[in-house]
Coordinates of C-alpha atoms in Angstrom, one line a residue:
Chain Z
M1 CA -12.2 13.6 15.8
T2 CA -9.2 11.3 16.3
R3 CA -6.1 13.1 16.0
W4 CA -3.3 10.5 16.1
G5 CA -0.1 11.5 17.7
M6 CA 3.0 10.3 19.5
V7 CA 5.1 11.5 22.4
I8 CA 8.6 10.6 22.9
D9 CA 10.2 11.0 26.5
L10 CA 13.9 12.0 25.8
D11 CA 14.7 11.3 29.4
R12 CA 13.5 7.7 29.1
C13 CA 15.0 7.2 25.4
T14 CA 18.3 5.3 25.7
A15 CA 18.8 5.6 21.9
C16 CA 19.1 1.6 21.8
Q17 CA 17.2 1.7 18.3
A18 CA 14.9 -1.0 19.1
C19 CA 12.3 1.2 17.2
V20 CA 14.5 1.4 14.3
V21 CA 14.9 -2.3 14.0
A22 CA 11.1 -2.9 14.8
C23 CA 9.9 -0.5 12.1
R24 CA 12.2 -2.0 9.4
V25 CA 10.8 -5.3 10.0
E26 CA 7.2 -4.0 10.2
N27 CA 7.4 -1.9 7.1
N28 CA 9.4 -4.1 4.9
A29 CA 12.5 -1.8 4.7
P30 CA 14.9 -4.0 2.5
P31 CA 18.3 -4.5 3.9
S32 CA 20.7 -2.1 2.2
G33 CA 24.5 -3.4 2.9
P34 CA 27.3 -1.1 3.9
E35 CA 27.9 0.2 0.3
F36 CA 24.6 1.4 -0.1
A37 CA 24.3 2.7 3.3
H38 CA 27.5 4.7 3.0
Q39 CA 26.0 6.4 0.0
G40 CA 23.2 7.6 2.3
R41 CA 20.3 5.5 0.2
D42 CA 19.5 3.2 3.2
I43 CA 15.9 3.3 3.8
S44 CA 14.8 3.6 7.2
W45 CA 11.3 5.2 8.5
I46 CA 12.6 6.1 11.6
R47 CA 16.3 6.8 12.4
L48 CA 18.1 8.4 15.3
G49 CA 18.6 12.2 14.9
S50 CA 21.5 14.0 16.7
I51 CA 20.9 17.3 18.4
K52 CA 24.2 19.1 19.3
H53 CA 24.0 21.3 22.4
E54 CA 26.7 22.7 24.9
E55 CA 28.4 20.4 27.0
A56 CA 27.4 21.1 30.6
G57 CA 29.0 19.4 33.6
N58 CA 28.8 15.6 33.0
R59 CA 26.5 16.0 30.1
P60 CA 28.0 15.3 26.7
G61 CA 27.2 17.6 23.7
L62 CA 25.2 15.4 21.8
S63 CA 22.0 13.5 22.3
L64 CA 20.1 11.3 20.2
A65 CA 16.5 11.1 19.7
P66 CA 14.4 8.9 17.5
L67 CA 13.2 10.8 14.4
P68 CA 9.9 9.3 12.6
C69 CA 7.6 11.5 10.5
M70 CA 6.4 14.3 12.3
H71 CA 3.0 13.8 10.7
C72 CA 2.6 17.5 10.5
E73 CA -0.9 19.3 10.5
N74 CA 0.4 21.8 8.1
P75 CA 2.9 19.4 6.1
P76 CA 5.1 20.9 3.5
C77 CA 5.5 17.9 1.6
V78 CA 1.6 17.8 0.9
H79 CA 1.8 21.4 -0.3
V80 CA 4.5 20.7 -2.7
C81 CA 3.6 17.1 -4.2
P82 CA 2.2 17.6 -7.8
T83 CA 0.7 14.2 -8.1
H84 CA -1.4 14.0 -4.7
A85 CA 0.9 11.1 -3.8
T86 CA 1.2 12.2 -0.2
T87 CA -2.0 13.2 1.5
I88 CA -3.0 14.0 5.1
D89 CA -6.2 12.5 6.1
E90 CA -9.1 13.2 8.3
E91 CA -7.4 11.9 11.4
G92 CA -4.1 13.7 10.7
M93 CA -2.0 11.0 9.2
V94 CA 0.3 12.0 6.6
A95 CA 0.0 9.0 4.0
Q96 CA 2.3 8.3 1.0
V97 CA 0.9 6.3 -2.1
P98 CA 4.1 5.1 -3.7
A99 CA 2.1 3.9 -6.9
R100 CA 0.9 7.6 -7.5
C101 CA 4.5 9.0 -6.6
I102 CA 6.8 10.1 -9.8
G103 CA 9.8 10.5 -7.7
C104 CA 10.4 14.1 -8.3
R105 CA 11.6 14.5 -4.6
Y106 CA 9.9 17.7 -4.0
C107 CA 8.9 16.4 -0.7
T108 CA 12.3 15.2 0.3
T109 CA 13.4 18.7 -0.2
A110 CA 10.3 20.5 1.2
C111 CA 10.5 18.2 4.6
P112 CA 12.4 20.1 7.0
Y113 CA 12.8 16.9 9.4
T114 CA 14.5 14.9 6.4
V115 CA 12.5 11.9 7.2
R116 CA 11.3 11.2 3.5
Q117 CA 13.4 8.9 1.7
F118 CA 13.8 8.0 -2.0
N119 CA 14.0 4.4 -3.1
W120 CA 17.1 4.0 -5.4
R121 CA 16.4 0.2 -6.0
L122 CA 14.0 -2.3 -5.6
G123 CA 14.4 -3.9 -2.3
Q124 CA 16.1 -7.1 -2.2
W125 CA 15.9 -9.7 0.7
P126 CA 18.5 -12.5 0.9
A127 CA 17.0 -15.8 1.9
P128 CA 15.5 -16.7 4.4
L129 CA 14.8 -13.0 4.9
D130 CA 12.3 -12.9 2.0
Q131 CA 10.0 -15.4 4.1
G132 CA 9.5 -12.8 6.8
R133 CA 7.9 -9.6 5.1
N134 CA 4.9 -8.1 6.4
P135 CA 2.1 -8.8 3.9
D136 CA 0.3 -5.9 5.3
V137 CA 2.6 -3.5 3.8
S138 CA 3.7 -3.3 0.1
I139 CA 7.0 -3.4 -1.5
R140 CA 7.8 -0.2 -2.7
P141 CA 9.1 0.0 -6.4
R142 CA 12.4 1.9 -7.4
G143 CA 12.2 5.8 -8.0
V144 CA 9.7 6.7 -5.2
V145 CA 9.7 8.3 -2.1
E146 CA 8.5 6.6 1.0
K147 CA 8.0 7.5 4.6
C148 CA 6.4 6.6 8.1
T149 CA 2.8 5.9 8.1
F150 CA 2.4 5.7 11.8
C151 CA 1.7 1.9 10.8
A152 CA -1.5 2.9 9.3
H153 CA -2.0 -0.9 8.4
R154 CA -2.2 -1.6 12.1
L155 CA -4.9 1.0 12.7
Q156 CA -6.8 -0.5 9.9
R157 CA -6.4 -4.1 11.3
A158 CA -7.3 -3.1 14.8
R159 CA -10.4 -1.0 13.5
D160 CA -11.6 -4.1 11.5
R161 CA -11.4 -6.5 14.4
A162 CA -13.2 -3.8 16.5
R163 CA -15.9 -3.4 13.9
Y164 CA -16.3 -7.1 13.5
E165 CA -16.9 -7.6 17.1
G166 CA -19.3 -4.9 17.0
R167 CA -17.6 -2.5 19.5
E168 CA -15.4 0.6 19.6
L169 CA -11.9 0.8 19.1
E170 CA -10.1 0.6 22.8
P171 CA -7.3 3.0 23.1
D172 CA -4.5 0.5 23.4
E173 CA -5.4 -1.5 20.4
Y174 CA -3.4 0.5 17.9
V175 CA 0.0 1.3 18.5
P176 CA 2.9 1.6 15.7
A177 CA 5.9 -0.9 15.9
C178 CA 8.4 1.4 17.3
V179 CA 6.0 2.5 20.3
E180 CA 5.2 -1.3 20.8
S181 CA 8.9 -2.2 20.8
C182 CA 10.6 0.6 23.0
P183 CA 11.9 -1.3 25.9
A184 CA 12.4 2.0 28.0
E185 CA 8.8 2.9 27.3
A186 CA 9.8 6.1 26.3
M187 CA 7.3 6.3 23.5
F188 CA 3.5 7.0 23.8
F189 CA 0.9 6.8 21.2
G190 CA -2.8 7.6 21.1
D191 CA -5.6 10.4 20.4
L192 CA -4.2 13.6 21.1
D193 CA -7.8 15.1 21.1
D194 CA -8.8 12.7 23.8
P195 CA -8.3 14.6 27.2
H196 CA -8.1 11.1 29.0
S197 CA -5.4 9.5 26.9
E198 CA -2.0 9.0 28.1
V199 CA -0.6 10.6 25.0
A200 CA -2.8 13.9 25.4
R201 CA -1.5 14.0 29.4
Q202 CA 2.2 13.5 28.2
A203 CA 1.8 16.1 25.7
A204 CA 0.6 18.7 28.4
S205 CA 3.8 18.3 30.2
P206 CA 5.8 21.5 30.7
R207 CA 8.8 19.5 29.1
A208 CA 6.9 19.2 26.0
F209 CA 8.4 20.6 22.8
R210 CA 8.1 20.1 18.9
L211 CA 11.0 20.0 16.6
M212 CA 11.4 23.1 14.5
E213 CA 8.2 24.5 15.9
E214 CA 9.0 28.2 14.4
L215 CA 8.3 26.8 11.0
G216 CA 4.7 26.5 11.7
T217 CA 4.4 22.8 10.4
R218 CA 2.7 21.9 13.8
P219 CA 4.3 18.3 14.4
K220 CA 2.2 15.5 16.0
V221 CA 5.3 14.1 17.3
I222 CA 5.9 15.7 20.7
Y223 CA 9.1 15.3 22.5
L224 CA 9.7 15.7 26.3
S225 CA 12.9 17.2 27.0
K226 CA 15.7 15.9 29.2
G227 CA 14.8 17.0 32.9
E228 CA 17.5 19.0 34.7
Chain S
M1 CA 34.3 27.6 -53.8
P2 CA 34.8 24.3 -51.9
E3 CA 32.5 25.6 -49.1
S4 CA 29.6 26.4 -51.5
N5 CA 30.0 23.2 -53.2
R6 CA 29.8 21.3 -49.7
R7 CA 26.5 23.4 -48.8
A8 CA 25.1 22.4 -52.2
S9 CA 25.7 18.6 -51.6
K10 CA 24.1 18.9 -48.1
E11 CA 21.1 20.3 -49.3
Q12 CA 20.3 18.3 -52.3
P13 CA 20.2 14.9 -50.7
G14 CA 18.4 16.5 -47.6
S15 CA 15.4 18.0 -49.4
G16 CA 14.9 14.8 -51.6
F17 CA 14.7 12.5 -48.6
L18 CA 12.7 14.9 -46.1
A19 CA 9.2 14.2 -47.6
P20 CA 9.2 10.3 -47.8
C21 CA 11.1 10.3 -44.3
L22 CA 8.5 12.5 -42.9
A23 CA 5.4 10.5 -44.7
T24 CA 6.8 7.0 -43.5
G25 CA 7.2 8.4 -40.0
L26 CA 3.7 9.8 -39.8
L27 CA 2.3 6.5 -41.3
F28 CA 3.9 4.6 -38.6
F29 CA 2.7 6.8 -35.9
V30 CA -0.7 6.8 -37.2
A31 CA -0.7 3.1 -37.6
G32 CA 1.0 2.4 -34.2
G33 CA -1.4 4.8 -32.5
A34 CA -4.4 3.1 -34.2
Y35 CA -3.4 -0.3 -33.2
G36 CA -2.9 0.6 -29.7
F37 CA -6.1 2.4 -29.4
L38 CA -7.8 -0.7 -31.0
T39 CA -6.2 -3.4 -29.2
G40 CA -4.5 -1.8 -26.1
D41 CA -7.6 -3.1 -24.0
N42 CA -6.9 -6.7 -25.1
F43 CA -3.2 -6.6 -23.8
R44 CA -4.4 -5.6 -20.2
R45 CA -7.3 -8.1 -20.3
Q46 CA -6.3 -11.5 -21.8
P47 CA -8.9 -13.7 -22.3
I48 CA -9.1 -16.4 -19.4
E49 CA -9.4 -20.1 -20.3
Q50 CA -10.6 -21.9 -17.1
P51 CA -9.7 -25.7 -16.8
I52 CA -13.4 -26.7 -16.4
A53 CA -16.4 -24.5 -17.4
F54 CA -17.7 -24.1 -14.2
N55 CA -21.5 -23.4 -13.9
H56 CA -22.1 -21.2 -10.9
R57 CA -25.9 -21.1 -11.4
L58 CA -26.2 -24.9 -11.2
H59 CA -24.2 -24.7 -7.7
V60 CA -25.5 -21.6 -6.1
E61 CA -29.4 -21.4 -7.3
E62 CA -30.2 -24.9 -8.2
Q63 CA -28.1 -26.9 -5.5
G64 CA -28.4 -23.9 -2.9
L65 CA -24.6 -23.9 -2.1
D66 CA -23.3 -20.8 -0.4
C67 CA -20.3 -18.6 -1.9
E68 CA -18.7 -19.5 1.4
D69 CA -18.8 -23.4 0.7
C70 CA -16.2 -23.1 -2.1
H71 CA -14.6 -19.8 -1.0
P72 CA -14.0 -20.5 2.5
G73 CA -12.4 -17.0 3.3
C74 CA -14.9 -14.7 1.6
R75 CA -16.3 -13.7 4.8
S76 CA -13.5 -14.5 7.1
E77 CA -10.2 -13.7 5.6
V78 CA -8.7 -11.1 3.2
K79 CA -8.5 -13.4 0.2
P80 CA -11.5 -15.3 -0.3
G81 CA -9.8 -18.6 -1.6
I82 CA -10.2 -20.6 -4.7
P83 CA -11.4 -24.1 -4.4
D84 CA -8.8 -26.9 -4.5
A85 CA -9.3 -30.5 -5.2
D86 CA -10.5 -31.4 -1.6
T87 CA -13.2 -28.9 -2.1
C88 CA -14.5 -30.4 -5.4
L89 CA -14.1 -34.0 -3.9
M90 CA -16.5 -33.4 -1.3
C91 CA -19.4 -33.9 -3.9
H92 CA -17.7 -35.0 -7.0
A93 CA -16.0 -38.0 -6.0
E94 CA -18.1 -39.7 -8.4
A95 CA -20.3 -38.0 -11.3
Q96 CA -23.4 -36.2 -9.8
G97 CA -24.9 -35.5 -13.2
D98 CA -24.4 -36.3 -16.8
S99 CA -22.5 -33.2 -17.9
G100 CA -19.2 -33.6 -20.1
E101 CA -17.6 -30.9 -18.0
E102 CA -18.2 -32.7 -14.8
A103 CA -17.0 -36.0 -16.3
R104 CA -13.6 -34.3 -17.2
L105 CA -13.6 -32.9 -13.5
V106 CA -14.0 -36.4 -12.1
A107 CA -11.3 -37.9 -14.3
M108 CA -9.2 -34.9 -13.3
L109 CA -9.8 -35.6 -9.7
A110 CA -9.2 -39.4 -10.1
R111 CA -6.0 -38.5 -11.5
G112 CA -5.1 -36.8 -8.3
E113 CA -4.9 -33.3 -10.2
S114 CA -6.4 -30.1 -8.8
P115 CA -8.2 -28.2 -11.4
A116 CA -5.9 -24.7 -11.8
W117 CA -8.6 -22.2 -11.5
R118 CA -7.4 -18.9 -12.7
P119 CA -8.6 -15.6 -11.0
L120 CA -10.8 -13.4 -12.8
F121 CA -10.0 -10.3 -10.5
R122 CA -6.5 -9.3 -9.8
Q123 CA -5.2 -6.1 -7.9
P124 CA -2.0 -4.4 -8.4
P125 CA 0.4 -5.1 -5.4
H126 CA -0.2 -1.4 -4.1
V127 CA -3.8 -2.2 -3.4
F128 CA -5.0 -3.6 -0.3
F129 CA -8.5 -5.3 -0.4
S130 CA -9.9 -7.3 2.4
H131 CA -12.9 -9.3 1.7
R132 CA -13.6 -9.7 5.4
R133 CA -13.9 -6.1 5.7
H134 CA -16.4 -5.7 3.0
T135 CA -18.5 -8.9 3.5
A136 CA -18.3 -9.5 7.2
V137 CA -18.1 -5.8 8.6
A138 CA -19.7 -4.0 6.0
E139 CA -22.2 -6.8 5.5
L140 CA -22.1 -6.3 1.8
D141 CA -23.4 -8.7 -0.8
C142 CA -20.7 -10.6 -2.9
G143 CA -22.9 -9.3 -5.9
E144 CA -22.0 -5.7 -5.1
C145 CA -18.6 -6.4 -6.8
H146 CA -19.0 -9.6 -8.5
G147 CA -22.1 -8.9 -10.1
D148 CA -24.3 -11.9 -11.1
I149 CA -21.6 -14.0 -11.4
G150 CA -23.6 -16.6 -9.0
S151 CA -26.2 -17.0 -11.9
S152 CA -23.7 -17.4 -14.8
T153 CA -23.6 -21.0 -16.6
T154 CA -20.1 -20.5 -18.0
P155 CA -17.2 -18.8 -17.0
P156 CA -16.6 -15.2 -18.0
R157 CA -14.0 -15.1 -20.8
L158 CA -12.4 -11.6 -19.6
P159 CA -11.5 -10.7 -16.4
D160 CA -13.9 -8.1 -14.7
K161 CA -12.8 -4.5 -14.5
L162 CA -13.1 -3.0 -11.2
R163 CA -11.6 0.5 -11.2
M164 CA -10.7 2.9 -8.4
D165 CA -13.7 5.0 -9.4
D166 CA -15.9 2.0 -8.8
C167 CA -14.5 1.7 -5.4
R168 CA -14.5 5.5 -4.6
D169 CA -18.1 5.9 -5.9
C170 CA -19.2 3.3 -3.6
H171 CA -17.3 4.6 -0.7
L172 CA -18.7 8.0 -1.2
E173 CA -22.1 6.8 -1.3
R174 CA -22.0 4.9 1.6
G175 CA -20.0 7.6 3.6
V176 CA -17.0 5.4 4.4
S177 CA -13.4 6.7 4.2
V178 CA -11.7 7.6 1.0
S179 CA -8.7 8.4 2.4
C180 CA -5.8 7.0 0.2
S181 CA -4.0 5.1 3.0
A182 CA -7.2 3.0 3.6
C183 CA -6.5 1.1 0.4
H184 CA -3.0 2.1 -0.9
R185 CA 0.2 1.6 0.9

């Protein structure tokens, strides 16, 4: 069975935020403006998280890492959702169905990675940005929670194309927008269960770690620590 | 003394008004519920008036046209497309038969107007349905969802009902994904 996962190499990541911009464009995250962002209500499915650690030599005391949804194999958000608006499918993708969400925000509280965001208002796009929205992704209504989907619509499109042409899905046919955009090639995406995939090879690196492993959420986003 | 007076004056109008108030409230409650129950479906499914009473059977069964001839995207696109004036003009620049509806269409086309066909099926914005995925990839027949519209002689008055349960039943029957994210985003 396919088990989609991501590897982020912190040694290569320059914290340029190209992934953040690509994700916003791909997934119709509305522009929020300074006031709204200041209130902490800006929607961004991937953002830079900061990790504080001790300063050592010329190494600064803060490092930044892209923080998408971890697509946990034991997702706390799915356990607490009272309406089954968030589910984990057979390929390990944690999906969110905005239309089913009642906006109770149990999941935003349950998520230890704080990657779920509540939608405080219906997105507004000033012209001409409204012409550039992705038709494959819905515009989320006000009052629902939303999150990274690993660009599930891209998987569907790639799978459709492959089935239409009567062949198997090629490993590099489906990557999320963030991985595609990374100029430092710090992000890898693929099937963690396929031993020949690049992502499985990277995940087996001794530098590999998962965020808050001790919680037992078993994230499918794996980081490679900075090499010494 | 003034206190007990006040209490008495409070109670008297209260008890007199309570019964009629409750009765009126109950009446409105029941009437509103009944009205909603009887007519709710009509609010959701407004009758549809088409500009021309299109005869599917004449085109499909008698003339042997394929769905794709007028709905060009039904096997290759997400949306099948609704025929525009150019599509009709391929055959109807002049009358092909003696039906009144066709005469109206020909007159409409001669005026340079395009018949404003109204869709029978509409999906909420969070549902992502691809025609290509179902017709070209899964090789389903159009009638699996659209019923016998191909042999109808007049356009249906009410939009067809397709519910998530219908989708789900078919998906389970055929062993395809019923994962939420397959259709909802």
